[in-house]
Short mmCIF file of C-alpha atoms in Angstrom, two decimals:
data_model
loop_
_atom_site.label_atom_id
_atom_site.label_comp_id
_atom_site.label_asym_id
_atom_site.label_seq_id
_atom_site.Cartn_x
_atom_site.Cartn_y
_atom_site.Cartn_z
CA MET J 1 -98.75 -174.95 -117.02
CA SER J 2 -95.24 -174.01 -115.82
CA LEU J 3 -92.27 -174.43 -117.91
CA PHE J 4 -91.08 -177.19 -115.69
CA GLU J 5 -94.36 -179.10 -116.35
CA GLU J 6 -94.03 -178.70 -120.06
CA THR J 7 -90.68 -180.02 -120.12
CA LYS J 8 -91.73 -183.05 -117.92
CA LEU J 9 -94.27 -184.10 -120.47
CA ASN J 10 -91.79 -183.73 -123.55
CA ILE J 11 -89.32 -185.88 -121.69
CA LYS J 12 -91.89 -188.66 -121.14
CA ARG J 13 -92.74 -188.89 -124.75
CA TYR J 14 -89.10 -189.06 -125.59
CA LEU J 15 -88.51 -192.11 -123.20
CA PHE J 16 -91.71 -193.78 -124.40
CA LYS J 17 -90.34 -193.78 -127.90
CA GLN J 18 -87.27 -195.15 -127.07
CA LYS J 19 -89.10 -197.92 -125.18
CA LYS J 20 -87.22 -197.62 -121.94
CA GLY J 21 -90.06 -198.38 -119.57
CA ASP J 22 -92.45 -196.44 -117.59
CA ASN J 23 -91.02 -196.44 -114.15
CA LYS J 24 -87.34 -195.37 -114.62
CA GLN J 25 -85.36 -192.55 -113.05
CA ILE J 26 -84.53 -189.74 -115.29
CA THR J 27 -80.99 -188.35 -115.07
CA TYR J 28 -79.60 -185.10 -116.05
CA GLU J 29 -78.07 -186.78 -118.99
CA ASP J 30 -81.41 -187.93 -120.24
CA VAL J 31 -82.59 -184.21 -120.07
CA ARG J 32 -79.56 -182.91 -121.83
CA GLY J 33 -79.85 -185.27 -124.66
CA TYR J 34 -83.43 -184.30 -125.27
CA LEU J 35 -82.63 -180.70 -125.40
CA LEU J 36 -79.65 -181.12 -127.74
CA LYS J 37 -81.85 -183.03 -129.98
CA LYS J 38 -84.40 -180.05 -130.18
CA ASN J 39 -81.33 -177.75 -130.82
CA TYR J 40 -81.75 -175.92 -127.46
CA SER J 41 -78.74 -174.80 -125.28
CA THR J 42 -79.10 -174.74 -121.49
CA LYS J 43 -78.80 -170.97 -121.48
CA GLN J 44 -81.40 -170.50 -124.06
CA ILE J 45 -83.92 -172.46 -121.94
CA TYR J 46 -83.04 -170.31 -118.81
CA THR J 47 -83.76 -167.12 -120.78
CA LYS J 48 -86.60 -168.06 -122.70
CA ARG J 49 -90.17 -167.36 -121.53
CA VAL J 50 -88.95 -165.23 -118.67
CA ASP J 51 -92.40 -163.93 -117.87
CA GLU J 52 -93.72 -167.44 -116.92
CA GLU J 53 -92.82 -169.03 -113.63
CA ILE J 54 -89.68 -171.12 -113.42
CA ASP J 55 -89.33 -173.66 -110.61
CA LYS J 56 -86.14 -173.83 -108.54
CA GLN J 57 -85.81 -177.48 -109.29
CA TYR J 58 -85.94 -177.04 -113.02
CA ILE J 59 -82.94 -174.42 -112.73
CA LYS J 60 -80.98 -176.84 -110.69
CA ILE J 61 -81.40 -179.42 -113.59
CA ILE J 62 -80.21 -177.08 -116.17
CA LYS J 63 -77.10 -175.77 -114.27
CA GLY J 64 -76.10 -179.27 -113.12
CA ILE J 65 -76.08 -178.42 -109.50
CA SER J 66 -78.19 -181.61 -108.48
CA TYR J 67 -80.20 -184.43 -110.10
CA HIS J 68 -83.95 -184.59 -110.16
CA SER J 69 -85.92 -187.90 -110.44
CA ILE J 70 -89.23 -188.06 -112.49
CA THR J 71 -91.33 -191.02 -112.75
CA THR J 72 -92.84 -191.42 -116.11
CA SER J 73 -96.54 -192.24 -116.48
CA SER J 74 -98.41 -192.35 -119.71
CA SER J 75 -101.81 -190.65 -119.51
CA SER J 76 -104.11 -189.67 -122.40
CA ASP J 77 -105.34 -186.68 -120.65
CA ASP J 78 -102.00 -184.88 -120.65
CA GLU J 79 -101.55 -185.56 -124.10
CA LYS J 80 -104.97 -184.07 -125.18
CA GLU J 81 -104.22 -180.99 -123.04
CA GLU J 82 -100.90 -180.47 -124.98
CA GLU J 83 -102.68 -180.69 -128.43
CA GLU J 84 -105.11 -178.08 -127.46
CA GLY J 85 -102.57 -175.80 -126.15
CA GLU J 86 -100.57 -176.11 -129.46
CA LYS J 87 -103.58 -175.31 -131.53
CA LYS J 88 -104.19 -172.22 -129.58
CA LYS J 89 -100.61 -170.97 -129.84
CA LYS J 90 -100.87 -171.62 -133.63
CA MET J 91 -103.87 -169.45 -133.94
CA LYS J 92 -102.44 -166.67 -131.91
CA ARG J 93 -99.31 -166.70 -134.27
CA LYS J 94 -101.58 -166.56 -137.25
CA ARG J 95 -103.53 -163.66 -135.86
CA GLU J 96 -100.26 -161.64 -135.14
CA ARG J 97 -98.98 -162.29 -138.62
CA GLU J 98 -102.02 -160.85 -140.13
CA LYS J 99 -102.11 -157.86 -137.84
CA GLU J 100 -98.22 -157.31 -138.98
CA LYS J 101 -99.33 -157.45 -142.72
CA LYS J 102 -102.13 -154.94 -142.21
CA LYS J 103 -99.78 -152.49 -140.66
CA LYS J 104 -97.33 -152.88 -143.49
CA ARG J 105 -99.82 -152.13 -146.10
CA LYS J 106 -101.03 -149.10 -144.28
CA ARG J 107 -97.33 -147.71 -144.14
CA GLU J 108 -96.80 -148.38 -147.92
CA ARG J 109 -100.09 -146.45 -148.71
CA GLU J 110 -99.08 -143.44 -146.57
CA ARG J 111 -95.61 -143.44 -148.36
CA LYS J 112 -97.23 -143.47 -151.98
CA ARG J 113 -99.56 -140.75 -150.82
CA GLU J 114 -96.63 -138.55 -149.50
CA ARG J 115 -94.68 -139.14 -152.78
CA GLU J 116 -97.46 -138.01 -154.85
CA ARG J 117 -98.03 -134.78 -152.76
CA GLU J 118 -94.24 -133.97 -153.09
CA ARG J 119 -94.55 -134.37 -156.82
CA GLU J 120 -97.54 -131.98 -157.05
CA ARG J 121 -95.66 -129.48 -155.03
CA GLU J 122 -92.61 -129.39 -157.23
CA LYS J 123 -94.98 -128.99 -160.33
CA GLU J 124 -96.55 -125.98 -158.83
CA LYS J 125 -93.17 -124.47 -158.10
CA GLU J 126 -92.10 -125.00 -161.53
CA LYS J 127 -95.16 -123.30 -162.80
CA GLU J 128 -94.56 -120.33 -160.59
CA LYS J 129 -91.01 -120.03 -161.89
CA GLU J 130 -92.15 -120.04 -165.40
CA LYS J 131 -94.65 -117.34 -164.73
CA GLU J 132 -92.02 -115.01 -163.23
CA LYS J 133 -89.94 -115.64 -166.17
CA GLU J 134 -92.60 -114.51 -168.53
CA LYS J 135 -93.14 -111.50 -166.36
CA GLU J 136 -89.49 -110.54 -166.68
CA LYS J 137 -89.66 -110.92 -170.45
CA GLU J 138 -92.59 -108.79 -170.84
CA LYS J 139 -90.92 -106.07 -168.75
CA GLU J 140 -87.87 -106.28 -171.00
CA ARG J 141 -89.98 -105.96 -174.05
CA GLU J 142 -91.62 -102.95 -172.75
CA LYS J 143 -88.26 -101.32 -172.07
CA GLU J 144 -87.12 -101.94 -175.66
CA LYS J 145 -90.29 -100.42 -176.97
CA GLU J 146 -89.72 -97.30 -175.04
CA ILE J 147 -86.09 -97.16 -176.21
CA LYS J 148 -87.22 -97.42 -179.80
CA LYS J 149 -89.70 -94.58 -179.52
CA THR J 150 -87.03 -92.18 -177.86
CA ARG J 151 -84.74 -92.93 -180.99
CA LYS J 152 -87.39 -92.00 -183.49
CA ARG J 153 -87.95 -88.81 -181.58
CA LYS J 154 -84.60 -87.84 -182.04
CA GLU J 155 -83.53 -85.67 -185.32
CA ILE J 156 -82.14 -87.80 -187.98
CA PRO J 157 -78.83 -86.28 -189.22
CA LYS J 158 -78.62 -85.23 -192.79
CA PRO J 159 -76.29 -87.40 -195.06
CA ARG J 160 -73.05 -85.95 -195.75
CA SER J 161 -71.21 -85.67 -199.15
CA PRO J 162 -68.39 -88.15 -199.51
CA LYS J 163 -65.84 -85.56 -200.03
CA LYS J 164 -66.45 -83.83 -196.74
CA ALA J 165 -66.44 -87.08 -194.85
CA LYS J 166 -63.03 -87.67 -196.15
CA GLN J 167 -61.55 -84.49 -195.39
CA GLU J 168 -62.85 -84.72 -191.59
CA THR J 169 -61.27 -88.20 -191.18
CA ASN J 170 -57.96 -86.95 -192.52
CA GLN J 171 -57.79 -83.92 -189.98
CA THR J 172 -58.70 -86.08 -187.15
CA LYS J 173 -55.85 -88.56 -187.86
CA LYS J 174 -53.26 -85.83 -187.85
CA THR J 175 -54.57 -84.01 -184.69
CA LYS J 176 -54.57 -87.10 -182.52
CA PRO J 177 -52.09 -87.12 -179.51
CA ASN J 178 -49.27 -89.57 -179.07
CA GLN J 179 -49.75 -91.17 -182.56
CA LYS J 180 -46.54 -93.03 -183.81
CA PRO J 181 -45.99 -93.45 -187.57
CA ASN J 182 -46.69 -96.67 -188.94
CA THR J 183 -43.48 -98.36 -189.94
CA PRO J 184 -43.48 -101.26 -192.55
CA LYS J 185 -42.35 -104.66 -191.36
CA SER J 186 -39.28 -104.84 -193.27
CA LYS J 187 -37.76 -101.82 -191.69
CA ARG J 188 -38.72 -102.99 -188.23
CA LYS J 189 -35.83 -103.99 -185.86
CA LYS J 190 -36.04 -107.24 -184.13
CA ALA J 191 -36.10 -107.16 -180.17
CA ASN J 192 -33.32 -109.79 -179.98
CA ASP J 193 -30.81 -107.79 -182.08
CA ASP J 194 -29.90 -105.39 -179.37
CA PRO J 195 -27.77 -107.39 -176.95
CA GLN J 196 -28.20 -105.27 -173.91
CA THR J 197 -32.18 -105.41 -174.26
CA ARG J 198 -31.90 -109.06 -174.84
CA LEU J 199 -29.96 -109.85 -171.57
CA LYS J 200 -32.47 -107.63 -169.61
CA ARG J 201 -35.44 -109.50 -170.89
CA LEU J 202 -33.60 -112.85 -170.24
CA SER J 203 -32.79 -111.92 -166.72
CA ASP J 204 -36.40 -110.61 -166.01
CA PHE J 205 -37.93 -113.72 -167.30
CA VAL J 206 -35.59 -115.96 -165.31
CA LYS J 207 -36.34 -113.93 -162.15
CA TRP J 208 -40.05 -114.10 -162.72
CA ILE J 209 -39.87 -118.08 -163.08
CA GLY J 210 -38.34 -118.14 -159.44
CA PHE J 211 -34.46 -118.04 -159.84
CA LYS J 212 -33.90 -114.68 -158.49
CA SER J 213 -30.33 -115.28 -157.15
CA PHE J 214 -29.23 -116.89 -160.38
CA SER J 215 -30.23 -113.98 -162.41
CA GLU J 216 -28.71 -111.51 -160.10
CA SER J 217 -25.33 -113.45 -160.03
CA VAL J 218 -25.22 -113.35 -163.89
CA LYS J 219 -25.31 -109.48 -163.82
CA GLU J 220 -21.58 -109.26 -162.85
CA LEU J 221 -20.53 -111.25 -165.97
CA PRO J 222 -19.93 -109.52 -169.22
CA LEU J 223 -22.75 -109.32 -171.86
CA LYS J 224 -21.83 -112.37 -174.00
CA GLU J 225 -21.09 -114.72 -171.21
CA ALA J 226 -24.25 -113.59 -169.29
CA THR J 227 -26.53 -114.18 -172.31
CA GLU J 228 -24.91 -117.54 -173.14
CA ALA J 229 -25.44 -118.61 -169.29
CA LEU J 230 -29.17 -117.57 -169.48
CA GLU J 231 -29.80 -119.32 -172.82
CA GLY J 232 -28.17 -122.36 -171.65
CA PHE J 233 -30.36 -122.44 -168.43
CA LEU J 234 -33.48 -122.22 -170.62
CA GLU J 235 -32.28 -124.79 -173.06
CA GLU J 236 -31.90 -127.22 -170.27
CA LYS J 237 -35.55 -126.91 -169.33
CA GLU J 238 -36.65 -126.95 -172.87
CA ILE J 239 -37.97 -123.30 -172.87
CA THR J 240 -37.70 -120.79 -175.96
CA HIS J 241 -37.77 -117.31 -174.82
CA LYS J 242 -40.07 -115.34 -177.07
CA ALA J 243 -42.70 -112.67 -176.64
CA LEU J 244 -44.47 -114.69 -173.95
CA THR J 245 -47.89 -114.30 -172.90
CA ARG J 246 -49.02 -114.81 -169.25
CA ASN J 247 -50.82 -118.38 -169.85
CA ARG J 248 -47.69 -119.58 -171.64
CA ALA J 249 -45.38 -118.45 -168.92
CA MET J 250 -47.67 -119.99 -166.38
CA ASN J 251 -47.39 -123.43 -168.18
CA ILE J 252 -43.67 -123.26 -167.95
CA LYS J 253 -43.85 -122.87 -164.23
CA LYS J 254 -46.03 -126.15 -164.06
CA THR J 255 -43.52 -128.14 -166.13
CA LEU J 256 -40.82 -127.30 -163.76
CA HIS J 257 -42.76 -128.36 -160.82
CA LYS J 258 -43.80 -131.67 -162.56
CA LYS J 259 -40.06 -132.56 -163.30
CA ASN J 260 -39.29 -131.90 -159.64
CA SER J 261 -42.09 -134.10 -158.38
CA GLU J 262 -41.18 -137.09 -160.69
CA SER J 263 -37.56 -137.02 -159.52
CA ASP J 264 -38.00 -136.50 -155.71
CA SER J 265 -41.33 -136.25 -153.92
CA SER J 266 -39.44 -135.64 -150.52
CA ASN J 267 -37.48 -132.42 -151.99
CA GLU J 268 -40.34 -130.14 -153.15
CA PHE J 269 -39.33 -127.25 -155.34
CA ILE J 270 -40.97 -124.19 -154.11
CA THR J 271 -42.73 -122.52 -157.05
CA PRO J 272 -43.38 -118.63 -157.18
CA THR J 273 -46.92 -119.23 -156.30
CA ARG J 274 -45.89 -121.06 -153.16
CA LEU J 275 -43.57 -118.26 -152.36
CA ARG J 276 -46.24 -115.71 -152.01
CA ARG J 277 -47.68 -117.75 -149.19
CA ARG J 278 -44.21 -118.10 -147.55
CA LYS J 279 -41.30 -115.78 -146.69
CA LYS J 280 -39.18 -114.94 -149.66
CA VAL J 281 -36.42 -117.63 -150.38
CA ASN J 282 -33.37 -117.25 -152.72
CA TYR J 283 -33.50 -120.04 -155.54
CA ASP J 284 -30.27 -121.36 -157.01
CA LEU J 285 -29.89 -123.27 -160.13
CA ASP J 286 -27.41 -125.52 -158.74
CA GLN J 287 -29.91 -126.62 -155.90
CA TYR J 288 -32.45 -127.15 -158.70
CA LYS J 289 -30.07 -129.14 -160.81
CA LEU J 290 -29.22 -131.71 -158.01
CA LEU J 291 -33.05 -132.62 -157.83
CA LEU J 292 -33.38 -133.43 -161.73
CA TYR J 293 -30.03 -135.26 -162.38
CA THR J 294 -29.37 -138.78 -161.31
CA SER J 295 -26.87 -139.81 -158.76
CA GLU J 296 -24.14 -140.63 -161.33
CA GLU J 297 -24.26 -137.00 -162.60
CA GLU J 298 -24.22 -135.39 -159.01
CA GLU J 299 -20.46 -135.91 -158.53
CA GLU J 300 -19.91 -133.70 -161.70
CA ILE J 301 -22.28 -131.08 -160.62
CA ILE J 302 -20.80 -131.02 -157.28
CA GLU J 303 -17.22 -130.47 -158.67
CA GLU J 304 -18.55 -127.45 -160.60
CA LEU J 305 -20.02 -126.00 -157.52
CA LYS J 306 -16.90 -126.43 -155.70
CA LYS J 307 -14.95 -124.49 -158.34
CA LYS J 308 -17.40 -121.79 -158.25
CA THR J 309 -17.22 -121.40 -154.54
CA ARG J 310 -13.37 -121.26 -154.72
CA ILE J 311 -13.56 -118.47 -157.38
CA GLU J 312 -16.31 -116.45 -155.40
CA ASN J 313 -14.13 -116.90 -152.06
CA GLU J 314 -10.98 -115.59 -153.93
CA MET J 315 -12.64 -112.51 -155.40
CA LYS J 316 -14.07 -111.59 -151.86
CA ASN J 317 -10.54 -112.10 -150.48
CA LYS J 318 -9.11 -109.75 -152.94
CA LYS J 319 -11.52 -107.07 -152.25
CA ILE J 320 -10.79 -107.36 -148.45
CA ASN J 321 -7.20 -107.27 -148.80
CA GLN J 322 -7.33 -104.08 -151.03
CA GLY J 323 -9.24 -102.37 -148.25
CA GLU J 324 -7.02 -103.65 -145.45
CA LYS J 325 -3.71 -102.39 -147.26
CA LYS J 326 -3.23 -99.00 -145.46
CA THR J 327 -0.23 -97.00 -144.62
CA GLU J 328 1.59 -97.37 -141.20
CA THR J 329 1.13 -93.62 -140.61
CA GLU J 330 -2.64 -93.89 -140.68
CA THR J 331 -2.60 -96.71 -138.22
CA LYS J 332 -0.57 -94.67 -135.83
CA ASN J 333 -2.66 -91.72 -136.11
CA GLU J 334 -5.87 -93.84 -135.48
CA LYS J 335 -4.31 -95.19 -132.34
CA GLU J 336 -3.38 -91.53 -131.04
CA SER J 337 -6.65 -90.41 -131.86
CA GLU J 338 -8.38 -93.26 -129.95
CA LYS J 339 -6.04 -92.47 -126.85
CA GLU J 340 -6.96 -88.89 -127.03
CA ASN J 341 -10.71 -89.69 -127.29
CA GLU J 342 -10.41 -91.96 -123.98
CA SER J 343 -8.75 -89.32 -122.02
CA GLU J 344 -11.18 -86.63 -123.11
CA SER J 345 -13.91 -88.92 -122.18
CA GLU J 346 -12.46 -89.54 -118.69
CA ASN J 347 -12.03 -85.77 -118.07
CA GLU J 348 -15.62 -84.99 -119.01
CA LYS J 349 -16.82 -87.72 -116.58
CA GLU J 350 -14.79 -86.14 -113.75
CA LYS J 351 -16.22 -82.63 -114.56
CA LYS J 352 -19.73 -83.87 -114.60
CA LYS J 353 -19.32 -85.45 -110.86
CA LYS J 354 -17.87 -82.06 -109.73
CA ASN J 355 -20.75 -80.16 -111.36
CA LYS J 356 -23.23 -82.44 -109.71
CA LYS J 357 -21.75 -81.83 -106.31
CA LYS J 358 -21.76 -77.96 -106.79
CA ASN J 359 -25.23 -78.16 -107.99
CA LYS J 360 -26.38 -80.01 -104.89
CA LYS J 361 -24.86 -77.26 -102.63
CA LYS J 362 -26.50 -74.55 -104.45
CA ASN J 363 -29.98 -76.35 -104.42
CA LYS J 364 -29.69 -76.72 -100.58
CA ASN J 365 -28.64 -72.83 -99.99
CA LYS J 366 -31.57 -71.80 -102.50
CA LYS J 367 -34.15 -73.91 -100.16
CA LYS J 368 -32.72 -72.21 -97.00
CA ASN J 369 -32.93 -68.79 -98.61
CA LYS J 370 -36.45 -69.38 -99.67
CA ASN J 371 -37.68 -70.54 -96.37
CA GLU J 372 -36.03 -67.46 -94.49
CA SER J 373 -37.66 -65.13 -97.01
CA LYS J 374 -41.14 -66.79 -96.46
CA ASN J 375 -40.91 -66.51 -92.75
CA LYS J 376 -39.91 -62.83 -93.04
CA ASN J 377 -42.74 -61.93 -95.58
CA GLU J 378 -45.19 -63.58 -93.30
CA ASN J 379 -44.12 -61.65 -90.30
CA ASP J 380 -44.34 -58.26 -92.12
CA ILE J 381 -47.95 -59.31 -93.44
CA LYS J 382 -49.02 -59.97 -89.91
CA LYS J 383 -47.77 -56.65 -88.49
CA GLU J 384 -49.58 -54.74 -91.41
CA ASN J 385 -52.86 -56.57 -90.83
CA GLY J 386 -52.57 -55.74 -87.16
CA ASN J 387 -52.14 -52.05 -87.77
CA GLU J 388 -54.86 -51.84 -90.34
CA LYS J 389 -57.31 -53.57 -88.18
CA GLU J 390 -56.56 -51.34 -85.24
CA SER J 391 -57.43 -48.33 -87.41
CA GLU J 392 -60.67 -49.82 -88.49
CA SER J 393 -61.65 -50.58 -84.81
CA GLU J 394 -61.05 -47.05 -83.84
CA SER J 395 -63.38 -45.74 -86.65
CA GLU J 396 -66.11 -48.19 -85.96
CA SER J 397 -66.04 -47.51 -82.13
CA GLU J 398 -66.73 -43.79 -82.62
CA SER J 399 -70.02 -44.66 -84.57
CA GLU J 400 -71.16 -47.40 -82.35
CA SER J 401 -72.03 -47.13 -78.69
CA GLU J 402 -69.63 -48.52 -76.23
CA ILE J 403 -70.52 -51.79 -74.57
CA PRO J 404 -69.50 -52.41 -71.06
CA LEU J 405 -67.47 -55.56 -70.39
CA GLU J 406 -67.84 -57.14 -67.10
CA ASN J 407 -68.14 -61.03 -67.19
CA ASN J 408 -68.37 -61.64 -71.11
CA TYR J 409 -64.72 -62.27 -72.47
CA TYR J 410 -61.92 -64.62 -72.15
CA LEU J 411 -58.05 -63.93 -72.00
CA TYR J 412 -55.16 -65.83 -73.23
CA SER J 413 -52.20 -66.67 -70.88
CA THR J 414 -48.78 -66.51 -72.23
CA ASP J 415 -48.37 -70.18 -71.58
CA ASP J 416 -50.14 -72.81 -73.59
CA SER J 417 -52.53 -73.52 -70.86
CA ASP J 418 -56.44 -73.37 -71.50
CA PHE J 419 -58.62 -70.36 -71.33
CA GLU J 420 -59.29 -68.65 -67.96
CA LEU J 421 -62.49 -66.51 -67.06
CA SER J 422 -61.35 -62.93 -66.05
CA GLY J 423 -64.81 -61.07 -65.29
CA ASN J 424 -64.33 -59.54 -61.98
CA GLU J 425 -61.15 -58.01 -60.51
CA GLU J 426 -60.87 -60.48 -57.86
CA SER J 427 -61.01 -63.62 -60.28
CA GLY J 428 -58.52 -62.10 -62.81
CA PRO J 429 -55.30 -63.69 -64.09
CA THR J 430 -52.33 -63.97 -61.91
CA SER J 431 -49.49 -63.55 -64.59
CA ASN J 432 -48.76 -60.79 -67.22
CA GLU J 433 -50.98 -58.09 -65.71
CA GLU J 434 -49.57 -55.33 -67.92
CA SER J 435 -50.45 -57.38 -71.14
CA GLU J 436 -53.92 -58.00 -69.82
CA THR J 437 -54.71 -54.33 -69.17
CA THR J 438 -53.68 -53.38 -72.84
CA ILE J 439 -55.89 -56.14 -74.17
CA ASN J 440 -58.76 -54.90 -71.96
CA GLU J 441 -58.45 -51.25 -73.34
CA GLU J 442 -58.56 -52.58 -76.88
CA LEU J 443 -61.50 -54.74 -76.19
CA LYS J 444 -63.55 -51.72 -74.91
CA LYS J 445 -63.06 -50.17 -78.33
CA ASP J 446 -64.03 -53.26 -80.41
CA PRO J 447 -64.99 -56.45 -78.40
CA LYS J 448 -65.81 -58.41 -81.53
CA LYS J 449 -62.24 -58.72 -82.61
CA HIS J 450 -60.66 -61.48 -80.68
CA TRP J 451 -57.80 -61.88 -82.95
CA ILE J 452 -56.02 -58.74 -81.20
CA ARG J 453 -55.78 -60.93 -78.05
CA GLU J 454 -53.96 -63.53 -79.82
CA ASN J 455 -51.58 -61.30 -81.70
CA LYS J 456 -50.59 -59.47 -78.36
CA VAL J 457 -49.65 -62.63 -76.60
CA SER J 458 -47.98 -64.36 -79.49
CA SER J 459 -45.74 -61.21 -80.15
CA ASP J 460 -43.66 -62.12 -77.03
CA SER J 461 -43.28 -65.65 -77.99
CA GLU J 462 -41.63 -66.93 -81.23
CA GLU J 463 -44.05 -67.42 -84.12
CA SER J 464 -44.57 -70.86 -85.35
CA PRO J 465 -45.47 -72.20 -88.73
CA GLU J 466 -48.67 -73.63 -87.22
CA SER J 467 -50.01 -70.15 -86.07
CA SER J 468 -49.46 -68.82 -89.55
CA GLU J 469 -51.81 -71.66 -91.06
CA LEU J 470 -54.30 -71.05 -88.48
CA GLU J 471 -54.52 -67.43 -89.40
CA ASN J 472 -54.82 -68.17 -93.07
CA LYS J 473 -57.71 -70.59 -92.39
CA ASN J 474 -59.51 -67.89 -90.19
CA LYS J 475 -59.11 -65.55 -93.15
CA LYS J 476 -60.70 -67.84 -95.43
CA ASN J 477 -63.61 -68.64 -93.09
CA LYS J 478 -64.32 -64.99 -92.73
CA LYS J 479 -64.57 -64.35 -96.45
CA LYS J 480 -66.87 -67.32 -96.86
CA TYR J 481 -69.09 -65.95 -93.94
CA GLN J 482 -69.34 -62.59 -95.66
CA LYS J 483 -70.35 -64.14 -98.88
CA LYS J 484 -73.13 -66.07 -97.16
CA LYS J 485 -74.30 -62.90 -95.48
CA LYS J 486 -74.57 -60.99 -98.91
CA LYS J 487 -76.50 -63.87 -100.47
CA LYS J 488 -78.92 -63.92 -97.60
CA LYS J 489 -79.54 -60.24 -97.87
CA LYS J 490 -80.17 -60.47 -101.70
CA LYS J 491 -82.87 -63.27 -101.04
CA ASN J 492 -84.46 -61.32 -98.41
CA GLN J 493 -84.61 -58.21 -100.61
CA LYS J 494 -86.35 -60.16 -103.56
CA ARG J 495 -88.75 -61.80 -101.13
CA LYS J 496 -89.86 -58.32 -99.85
CA LYS J 497 -90.26 -57.05 -103.40
CA ILE J 498 -92.34 -60.19 -104.20
CA ASN J 499 -94.69 -59.74 -101.22
CA ARG J 500 -95.10 -55.84 -102.09
CA ILE J 501 -96.28 -56.77 -105.54
CA HIS J 502 -98.77 -59.20 -104.15
CA LEU J 503 -100.12 -56.74 -101.48
CA LEU J 504 -100.52 -54.28 -104.40
#
């Protein structure tokens, strides 16, 4: 049965009991009255039993969009079906309740078992701890036994005579270093009798509490007035200065802090313990008084403060005036000395400027001289190298056989043009025939040295710095080439020796 049909049957019963007749149109108000009687709201009915099918007509009735007419007809078959359906529902509910009860019982049993297991585990842990304690006690007993055995093994000293014992004790007392004589109490001086020491102790104590500026300001006063001021300060706070221990002094600090907190919670008095955490602050007794006293007594304290400030300012002004009273001659001498210093400073500045200009000119001249000397040295070195190499070429040509030159060498022209072949007489160069003949004669002696040709041609033209750089590079390359040759020779010699050894 759908939800719509169930409500239809319930409405029929409702109308039959009211004796409204069988054939009557059911309005929306009748349906709503029935639902309200059963304590159902329209929204609850719409949301209830969502899994079941809900007809569109029944939804319209609940929302009040349109009316739906239902003709009532009493039938016994419908009533029987309803009774059977209700019985089945009741049986289902009972079964569900029984299942839930069984589940709860199982959960409770499992919880009890877990609790018992935890108790057993705790008992086992306690037993293990007791066993460990017993083992430790046994170890300690064994150690004590070993110590007793070692003591017995030691030689027991012989008993001394009472006379010798007294003599030894007296000697030790006399020989102790830094031992003061025991003065009787009647002859002892009290610490408070000496006024200077008393003032020092009082000032140190006030500083230690936290009023550093007050203790330093009192030092300027004479002895009697300073001691009276410090004693009065301590009497106001109900403190008696004695040979204080640390615990007593800390309690005094706490009382000061409590008085402040009772008077004004906003203006916190910074104790020395807080001072360690922050930066150092100078404490004044007058500022602390304003926190303790009431508003009526504040006026008197403010007047006292004003008087103190006036006196302090007067003292400062006197000291300043004493320092400022100088003779007129001193003031004149100072002014003259200032003017002289200014004139000297100006002269020094002008001298520095002139020296800078001179140094610049000197540096320029030095650079020019250096460059000229370098160029001269380079030219001299080139000429010397040329003469040395010519002599070497002559000596080598005598030992070696002369090589004929026909078409195997190049010649440089005086211009910066490219190289030109000059093998045959017909295809020779056109310009500077005299220079070419000299070069050919030198090449016949030593054709390997091509640098002679460059030197002869470049001697006519002016030497440039680029040519000097090229010559230096060529020298370096020659040295590298000679080193490589030497290495190759050494390697070949080693190989030959090794091969000979293998052959043997």
